Amino acid sequence: MLKTILISVFLCFSMVSFSFQKGNPILQNFYVSPTGNDLNNGTFEKPVATFKATQNLVRNFKRNNPEISATVYFRGGKYYLPEPVVFTSEDNGTENAPITYKAYPNEVPTILGGEKLELKWEKFKDGIYKASVPDGVVFESVFVNNELQVLARYPNFSVNAAIFNGFAADCISPEKVKGWKNPAGGYYHVIHGHKWGGFHFQITGKKSETELEFTGGWQNNRPEGGQHKEFRFVENIFEELDTINEWFLDTKTSTLYFYPAPNLDLETANFEFAAHENLVTFQGTETEPVKYISLDGFNFGRTIRTFLKNKEPLLRSDWTIYRGGSVYFEGTENCSILNCKFSQIGGNAVFFNHYNKNGLVQGCHISEIGANAICFVGDTAAVRNPKFIPYGPRVSLEEMDLIPGPIGKNFPQNCVVENNLIHNIGTIEKQVAGVEISMSAFITLRHNSIYNVPRAGVNIGEGAWGGHLLEFNDVFNTVLETGDHGSFNSWGRDRFWGVPKDKTDEVVAQNPTIILLDIIAPNIIRNNRFRCDHGWDIDLDDGSSYYEIYNNLCLNGGIKLREGYYRTVQNNICINNGFHPHVWQKNSGDIIQGNIFASAHQPIAVDYWGKEVDFNWFINPNDLVKVQQLKVDLNSEAGDPLFVDPKKGDFSVSIESPAFAMGWKNFPMDKFGVQKPALKAIAETPKIPEMLHAEIVLNNTVNFYGGRIKNLTSDGEVSATGMNKKMGVLVIVAPAEGIFKTLKLLRNDVILKVNGVQVNDVAELSKIVANQQIETILIWRNQSEKQIQNRK
């Protein structure tokens, strides 16, 4: 009997590997290897082969040993998932006994959502080869020797093309369409008409010999801008297979066509395709969350594209979203992704959906991502008075819910994104960000390097519910394929917000407490470095309220604040640019103080200057003169701030700097971006600009019938008016004499046409008005066209 017991004890212990402390087991190790066997017991000598097998081993162990930590070591190699891994509350660890799935030291396990292809090639024509694939197999991403290939497209892929890696205005022209025998299944991609992201369509067939039929185009919450006339391309069309590295799958005949590079050996090349959109899911609920599980040291890759699933509007932001990702969190607490690499991902890399608390993404390298890198998106049902049409009817005070904050807790909260390298994302979708935050609370972004993105480095979609902290991030090379945006971008558009701004002023004057109903704690942006060459470094757009912005180095685009409330901008440096106030609210409570600006303020439609705009330092004395003409900055000063070493990026001011007299405080110049040594060694940094000392002309306005007008010429004016191009005449002061006594224009209107004739500039407008009787004027007002009729 005793012998039987001893044998049983021995067998039990032989299945596991324990670590000991003071004689007590505190940790169990399991092992997984691509060469293992799922019939093994998971020891170092006899590892299992799959995620599912080790997941079962951990579950069985934790049932009897809930207070012993478990670490699952994955040996290096490729792990092809037959289906996504799903963690539920059955897999939970505890605070004192967490569960870690981890790379074995100095080895790299790669988790792939793809499958291998065994192919026998034969020549087709014109350098193209063909091979049969198994019946029913469908894919849109092919990898040859681990490199992503190009789905047949027009125009051809160019690594040097700034937008879509190649675009052509004629890509769906009648001449093009006529040459396609059966384009059904192809895709048409196009940038938004205002460059606010993009649209994606699937071609379903032909209406006629020269016209296509489509489905899709729902990927932007503000479609009124239409499609860009030039920035567009098509793919997955057989007739466009005409250059090396392109391929096409004929799903009807299960034939793969491929144009190999001359030096590729088709007989030995490794062909794979993406089969899954999701690799790992943490699936819990608020009441039964998944807890204390970490993924550490994995490479994740080979997932399918999801752009046609991106259709859910995110309140009144510009965005739609697809709630999915290669690693997906829902209903979790204290779960982490550590030291992982994401690449060749077709959609979002990491997605925190609905309730997630204390989530952590740390030390990861995220690149070559089809959509967003990391998303935090809550439940729209948690928002009081949610609105989904950006410029639709405002919520009246009578119908407004006056309870602050969210309904319930079904949203990401107290999560951290730290020490990550994020770049080259949005390879397919263009309304994306390195980190997207919507309907979430208290999200911290710290020491991340984010660059080479088509739109925002970081985007906050609305004021629900704030408390976010951005510090020591390095964000640059942004807004590369879109426009009217920033390296950091935010919207407010909270329950009280709407256009025109005068109506918002009236509503807020009746009940000022409504400003902070959605955003319950300030968003803090501090100690970051930003550079945006195609917009603003920091862009607080429509209605963004309750921000504290200090100790930031802005290298090119300056700081923009559109209408909103309670923003403090203090102790920031703007190189070769300055402060852009657009369309400010009355009694905004804004404070702009103690900053170093390299240009004059550039206001657009600003009637009120907030609580205080003063005690700033201007590098160019002429800029200070211009600004003081606006009756602000009366105590500000100007001159050389004596930067320590601007050519090397050190914009601290020396001890002799006169800026100290204005209250200036130096902040660290060597702590921006990722600090993890392995990632910092490969991370890029922004180009440090030369000091230009550019002078800004504030208005260039001309008198016009008792008012003042000017040509619409700047990116700021385009943004402030919501136009999609620099055209027309901007009203600075509404004309009120002569014909304009009855044709009532408003400040910030853009005159587009008079009597149906396009108006390109002030000279043309003056000539038309002088020589013609005005019947109609077409203007742009509050983000849409409006025709005014002359009522005689």
mmCIF file of N, CA, C and O in Angstrom, residues 612-668:
data_model
loop_
_atom_site.group_PDB
_atom_site.id
_atom_site.type_symbol
_atom_site.label_atom_id
_atom_site.label_comp_id
_atom_site.label_asym_id
_atom_site.label_seq_id
_atom_site.Cartn_x
_atom_site.Cartn_y
_atom_site.Cartn_z
ATOM 1 N N GLU A 612 -6.856 83.916 -19.513
ATOM 2 C CA GLU A 612 -5.589 84.637 -19.559
ATOM 3 C C GLU A 612 -4.729 84.134 -20.705
ATOM 4 O O GLU A 612 -4.487 82.934 -20.841
ATOM 5 N N VAL A 613 -4.256 85.061 -21.522
ATOM 6 C CA VAL A 613 -3.248 84.784 -22.542
ATOM 7 C C VAL A 613 -2.156 85.816 -22.314
ATOM 8 O O VAL A 613 -2.235 86.958 -22.784
ATOM 9 N N ASP A 614 -1.129 85.426 -21.561
ATOM 10 C CA ASP A 614 -0.145 86.414 -21.125
ATOM 11 C C ASP A 614 1.091 85.731 -20.541
ATOM 12 O O ASP A 614 1.113 84.509 -20.354
ATOM 13 N N PHE A 615 2.102 86.558 -20.285
ATOM 14 C CA PHE A 615 3.342 86.112 -19.667
ATOM 15 C C PHE A 615 4.019 84.990 -20.467
ATOM 16 O O PHE A 615 4.609 84.076 -19.914
ATOM 17 N N ASN A 616 3.903 85.072 -21.799
ATOM 18 C CA ASN A 616 4.595 84.149 -22.693
ATOM 19 C C ASN A 616 5.879 84.793 -23.198
ATOM 20 O O ASN A 616 6.096 86.000 -23.059
ATOM 21 N N TRP A 617 6.733 83.982 -23.798
ATOM 22 C CA TRP A 617 7.999 84.472 -24.347
ATOM 23 C C TRP A 617 8.003 84.226 -25.857
ATOM 24 O O TRP A 617 7.760 83.115 -26.314
ATOM 25 N N PHE A 618 8.270 85.287 -26.625
ATOM 26 C CA PHE A 618 8.309 85.193 -28.081
ATOM 27 C C PHE A 618 9.757 85.332 -28.552
ATOM 28 O O PHE A 618 10.465 86.260 -28.153
ATOM 29 N N ILE A 619 10.177 84.400 -29.368
ATOM 30 C CA ILE A 619 11.562 84.424 -29.851
ATOM 31 C C ILE A 619 11.807 85.635 -30.737
ATOM 32 O O ILE A 619 12.875 86.252 -30.686
ATOM 33 N N ASN A 620 10.805 86.021 -31.528
ATOM 34 C CA ASN A 620 10.928 87.143 -32.440
ATOM 35 C C ASN A 620 10.173 88.344 -31.876
ATOM 36 O O ASN A 620 8.952 88.279 -31.697
ATOM 37 N N PRO A 621 10.853 89.446 -31.585
ATOM 38 C CA PRO A 621 10.158 90.622 -31.032
ATOM 39 C C PRO A 621 9.028 91.136 -31.908
ATOM 40 O O PRO A 621 8.028 91.647 -31.393
ATOM 41 N N ASN A 622 9.155 90.999 -33.226
ATOM 42 C CA ASN A 622 8.088 91.463 -34.112
ATOM 43 C C ASN A 622 6.796 90.678 -33.896
ATOM 44 O O ASN A 622 5.703 91.210 -34.059
ATOM 45 N N ASP A 623 6.946 89.395 -33.529
ATOM 46 C CA ASP A 623 5.758 88.591 -33.250
ATOM 47 C C ASP A 623 5.031 89.108 -32.014
ATOM 48 O O ASP A 623 3.796 89.108 -31.959
ATOM 49 N N LEU A 624 5.773 89.515 -31.028
ATOM 50 C CA LEU A 624 5.141 90.062 -29.827
ATOM 51 C C LEU A 624 4.363 91.332 -30.161
ATOM 52 O O LEU A 624 3.254 91.541 -29.659
ATOM 53 N N VAL A 625 4.916 92.172 -31.024
ATOM 54 C CA VAL A 625 4.208 93.389 -31.432
ATOM 55 C C VAL A 625 2.881 93.037 -32.086
ATOM 56 O O VAL A 625 1.842 93.638 -31.785
ATOM 57 N N LYS A 626 2.908 92.062 -32.985
ATOM 58 C CA LYS A 626 1.679 91.650 -33.672
ATOM 59 C C LYS A 626 0.640 91.116 -32.683
ATOM 60 O O LYS A 626 -0.547 91.414 -32.771
ATOM 61 N N VAL A 627 1.122 90.286 -31.746
ATOM 62 C CA VAL A 627 0.201 89.679 -30.785
ATOM 63 C C VAL A 627 -0.425 90.735 -29.881
ATOM 64 O O VAL A 627 -1.619 90.681 -29.578
ATOM 65 N N GLN A 628 0.342 91.702 -29.459
ATOM 66 C CA GLN A 628 -0.198 92.722 -28.561
ATOM 67 C C GLN A 628 -1.226 93.610 -29.251
ATOM 68 O O GLN A 628 -2.051 94.245 -28.582
ATOM 69 N N GLN A 629 -1.225 93.629 -30.574
ATOM 70 C CA GLN A 629 -2.284 94.326 -31.297
ATOM 71 C C GLN A 629 -3.636 93.662 -31.087
ATOM 72 O O GLN A 629 -4.685 94.280 -31.287
ATOM 73 N N LEU A 630 -3.609 92.401 -30.655
ATOM 74 C CA LEU A 630 -4.836 91.669 -30.383
ATOM 75 C C LEU A 630 -5.323 91.882 -28.947
ATOM 76 O O LEU A 630 -6.302 91.260 -28.539
ATOM 77 N N LYS A 631 -4.598 92.730 -28.206
ATOM 78 C CA LYS A 631 -4.941 93.039 -26.811
ATOM 79 C C LYS A 631 -4.723 91.852 -25.890
ATOM 80 O O LYS A 631 -5.424 91.694 -24.886
ATOM 81 N N VAL A 632 -3.753 90.999 -26.221
ATOM 82 C CA VAL A 632 -3.351 89.913 -25.328
ATOM 83 C C VAL A 632 -1.832 89.984 -25.152
ATOM 84 O O VAL A 632 -1.150 90.756 -25.828
ATOM 85 N N ASP A 633 -1.301 89.190 -24.223
ATOM 86 C CA ASP A 633 0.141 89.113 -23.995
ATOM 87 C C ASP A 633 0.750 90.481 -23.680
ATOM 88 O O ASP A 633 1.883 90.786 -24.075
ATOM 89 N N LEU A 634 0.026 91.305 -22.945
ATOM 90 C CA LEU A 634 0.507 92.650 -22.641
ATOM 91 C C LEU A 634 1.689 92.627 -21.683
ATOM 92 O O LEU A 634 2.436 93.606 -21.589
ATOM 93 N N ASN A 635 1.863 91.519 -20.948
ATOM 94 C CA ASN A 635 3.007 91.382 -20.043
ATOM 95 C C ASN A 635 4.041 90.387 -20.560
ATOM 96 O O ASN A 635 4.961 90.012 -19.834
ATOM 97 N N SER A 636 3.863 89.941 -21.775
ATOM 98 C CA SER A 636 4.810 88.999 -22.362
ATOM 99 C C SER A 636 6.062 89.745 -22.831
ATOM 100 O O SER A 636 6.060 90.971 -22.988
ATOM 101 N N GLU A 637 7.117 88.976 -23.091
ATOM 102 C CA GLU A 637 8.368 89.569 -23.548
ATOM 103 C C GLU A 637 8.925 88.760 -24.713
ATOM 104 O O GLU A 637 8.401 87.681 -25.043
ATOM 105 N N ALA A 638 10.002 89.291 -25.299
ATOM 106 C CA ALA A 638 10.553 88.655 -26.499
ATOM 107 C C ALA A 638 12.070 88.760 -26.515
ATOM 108 O O ALA A 638 12.669 89.618 -25.869
ATOM 109 N N GLY A 639 12.681 87.867 -27.279
ATOM 110 C CA GLY A 639 14.128 87.859 -27.445
ATOM 111 C C GLY A 639 14.651 86.439 -27.526
ATOM 112 O O GLY A 639 13.883 85.467 -27.520
ATOM 113 N N ASP A 640 15.947 86.315 -27.626
ATOM 114 C CA ASP A 640 16.578 85.006 -27.697
ATOM 115 C C ASP A 640 16.451 84.303 -26.338
ATOM 116 O O ASP A 640 16.954 84.812 -25.326
ATOM 117 N N PRO A 641 15.795 83.128 -26.276
ATOM 118 C CA PRO A 641 15.659 82.440 -24.989
ATOM 119 C C PRO A 641 16.930 81.721 -24.558
ATOM 120 O O PRO A 641 16.990 81.176 -23.461
ATOM 121 N N LEU A 642 17.940 81.689 -25.441
ATOM 122 C CA LEU A 642 19.231 81.058 -25.150
ATOM 123 C C LEU A 642 19.077 79.555 -24.911
ATOM 124 O O LEU A 642 19.392 79.026 -23.844
ATOM 125 N N PHE A 643 18.591 78.864 -25.953
ATOM 126 C CA PHE A 643 18.517 77.406 -25.888
ATOM 127 C C PHE A 643 19.924 76.823 -25.742
ATOM 128 O O PHE A 643 20.892 77.324 -26.338
ATOM 129 N N VAL A 644 20.048 75.724 -25.010
ATOM 130 C CA VAL A 644 21.347 75.141 -24.706
ATOM 131 C C VAL A 644 22.028 74.575 -25.945
ATOM 132 O O VAL A 644 23.174 74.918 -26.266
ATOM 133 N N ASP A 645 21.347 73.702 -26.683
ATOM 134 C CA ASP A 645 21.953 73.082 -27.870
ATOM 135 C C ASP A 645 20.837 72.666 -28.827
ATOM 136 O O ASP A 645 20.539 71.477 -28.992
ATOM 137 N N PRO A 646 20.212 73.627 -29.481
ATOM 138 C CA PRO A 646 19.044 73.308 -30.313
ATOM 139 C C PRO A 646 19.350 72.392 -31.486
ATOM 140 O O PRO A 646 18.492 71.614 -31.896
ATOM 141 N N LYS A 647 20.573 72.453 -32.038
ATOM 142 C CA LYS A 647 20.893 71.583 -33.170
ATOM 143 C C LYS A 647 20.872 70.113 -32.782
ATOM 144 O O LYS A 647 20.641 69.241 -33.620
ATOM 145 N N LYS A 648 21.120 69.823 -31.507
ATOM 146 C CA LYS A 648 21.084 68.440 -31.025
ATOM 147 C C LYS A 648 19.783 68.124 -30.281
ATOM 148 O O LYS A 648 19.677 67.083 -29.623
ATOM 149 N N GLY A 649 18.824 69.036 -30.367
ATOM 150 C CA GLY A 649 17.518 68.761 -29.782
ATOM 151 C C GLY A 649 17.370 69.139 -28.329
ATOM 152 O O GLY A 649 16.349 68.829 -27.715
ATOM 153 N N ASP A 650 18.361 69.822 -27.750
ATOM 154 C CA ASP A 650 18.259 70.248 -26.366
ATOM 155 C C ASP A 650 17.766 71.695 -26.330
ATOM 156 O O ASP A 650 18.534 72.640 -26.536
ATOM 157 N N PHE A 651 16.465 71.855 -26.090
ATOM 158 C CA PHE A 651 15.866 73.176 -26.060
ATOM 159 C C PHE A 651 15.660 73.672 -24.636
ATOM 160 O O PHE A 651 14.841 74.572 -24.407
ATOM 161 N N SER A 652 16.382 73.082 -23.690
ATOM 162 C CA SER A 652 16.458 73.706 -22.374
ATOM 163 C C SER A 652 17.083 75.088 -22.556
ATOM 164 O O SER A 652 17.893 75.308 -23.460
ATOM 165 N N VAL A 653 16.720 76.013 -21.684
ATOM 166 C CA VAL A 653 17.333 77.331 -21.776
ATOM 167 C C VAL A 653 18.466 77.410 -20.762
ATOM 168 O O VAL A 653 18.436 76.782 -19.696
ATOM 169 N N SER A 654 19.496 78.155 -21.127
ATOM 170 C CA SER A 654 20.674 78.251 -20.268
ATOM 171 C C SER A 654 20.365 79.060 -19.022
ATOM 172 O O SER A 654 19.346 79.760 -18.941
ATOM 173 N N ILE A 655 21.270 78.996 -18.080
ATOM 174 C CA ILE A 655 21.055 79.659 -16.798
ATOM 175 C C ILE A 655 20.958 81.175 -16.948
ATOM 176 O O ILE A 655 20.372 81.870 -16.117
ATOM 177 N N GLU A 656 21.516 81.713 -18.054
ATOM 178 C CA GLU A 656 21.472 83.154 -18.289
ATOM 179 C C GLU A 656 20.203 83.592 -19.008
ATOM 180 O O GLU A 656 20.015 84.776 -19.302
ATOM 181 N N SER A 657 19.313 82.674 -19.327
ATOM 182 C CA SER A 657 18.148 82.996 -20.156
ATOM 183 C C SER A 657 17.230 84.018 -19.487
ATOM 184 O O SER A 657 16.864 83.865 -18.306
ATOM 185 N N PRO A 658 16.819 85.036 -20.230
ATOM 186 C CA PRO A 658 15.854 85.999 -19.683
ATOM 187 C C PRO A 658 14.464 85.405 -19.517
ATOM 188 O O PRO A 658 13.613 86.007 -18.854
ATOM 189 N N ALA A 659 14.211 84.220 -20.136
ATOM 190 C CA ALA A 659 12.887 83.610 -20.022
ATOM 191 C C ALA A 659 12.567 83.208 -18.586
ATOM 192 O O ALA A 659 11.391 83.071 -18.223
ATOM 193 N N PHE A 660 13.573 83.001 -17.763
ATOM 194 C CA PHE A 660 13.317 82.644 -16.368
ATOM 195 C C PHE A 660 12.546 83.746 -15.644
ATOM 196 O O PHE A 660 11.797 83.480 -14.708
ATOM 197 N N ALA A 661 12.741 84.970 -16.092
ATOM 198 C CA ALA A 661 12.030 86.070 -15.457
ATOM 199 C C ALA A 661 10.525 85.988 -15.682
ATOM 200 O O ALA A 661 9.742 86.563 -14.921
ATOM 201 N N MET A 662 10.120 85.254 -16.738
ATOM 202 C CA MET A 662 8.692 85.062 -17.020
ATOM 203 C C MET A 662 8.154 83.816 -16.349
ATOM 204 O O MET A 662 6.998 83.436 -16.562
ATOM 205 N N GLY A 663 8.982 83.153 -15.551
ATOM 206 C CA GLY A 663 8.520 81.966 -14.838
ATOM 207 C C GLY A 663 8.847 80.658 -15.522
ATOM 208 O O GLY A 663 8.329 79.600 -15.133
ATOM 209 N N TRP A 664 9.725 80.712 -16.541
ATOM 210 C CA TRP A 664 10.051 79.483 -17.274
ATOM 211 C C TRP A 664 10.714 78.446 -16.376
ATOM 212 O O TRP A 664 11.515 78.777 -15.504
ATOM 213 N N LYS A 665 10.358 77.147 -16.616
ATOM 214 C CA LYS A 665 10.982 76.036 -15.904
ATOM 215 C C LYS A 665 11.448 75.001 -16.911
ATOM 216 O O LYS A 665 10.643 74.508 -17.713
ATOM 217 N N ASN A 666 12.741 74.674 -16.891
ATOM 218 C CA ASN A 666 13.251 73.635 -17.784
ATOM 219 C C ASN A 666 12.643 72.281 -17.438
ATOM 220 O O ASN A 666 12.289 72.009 -16.284
ATOM 221 N N PHE A 667 12.526 71.428 -18.471
ATOM 222 C CA PHE A 667 12.069 70.053 -18.266
ATOM 223 C C PHE A 667 12.989 69.115 -19.047
ATOM 224 O O PHE A 667 13.710 69.549 -19.943
ATOM 225 N N PRO A 668 13.026 67.826 -18.721
ATOM 226 C CA PRO A 668 14.005 66.909 -19.329
ATOM 227 C C PRO A 668 13.875 66.843 -20.847
ATOM 228 O O PRO A 668 12.770 66.770 -21.385
#
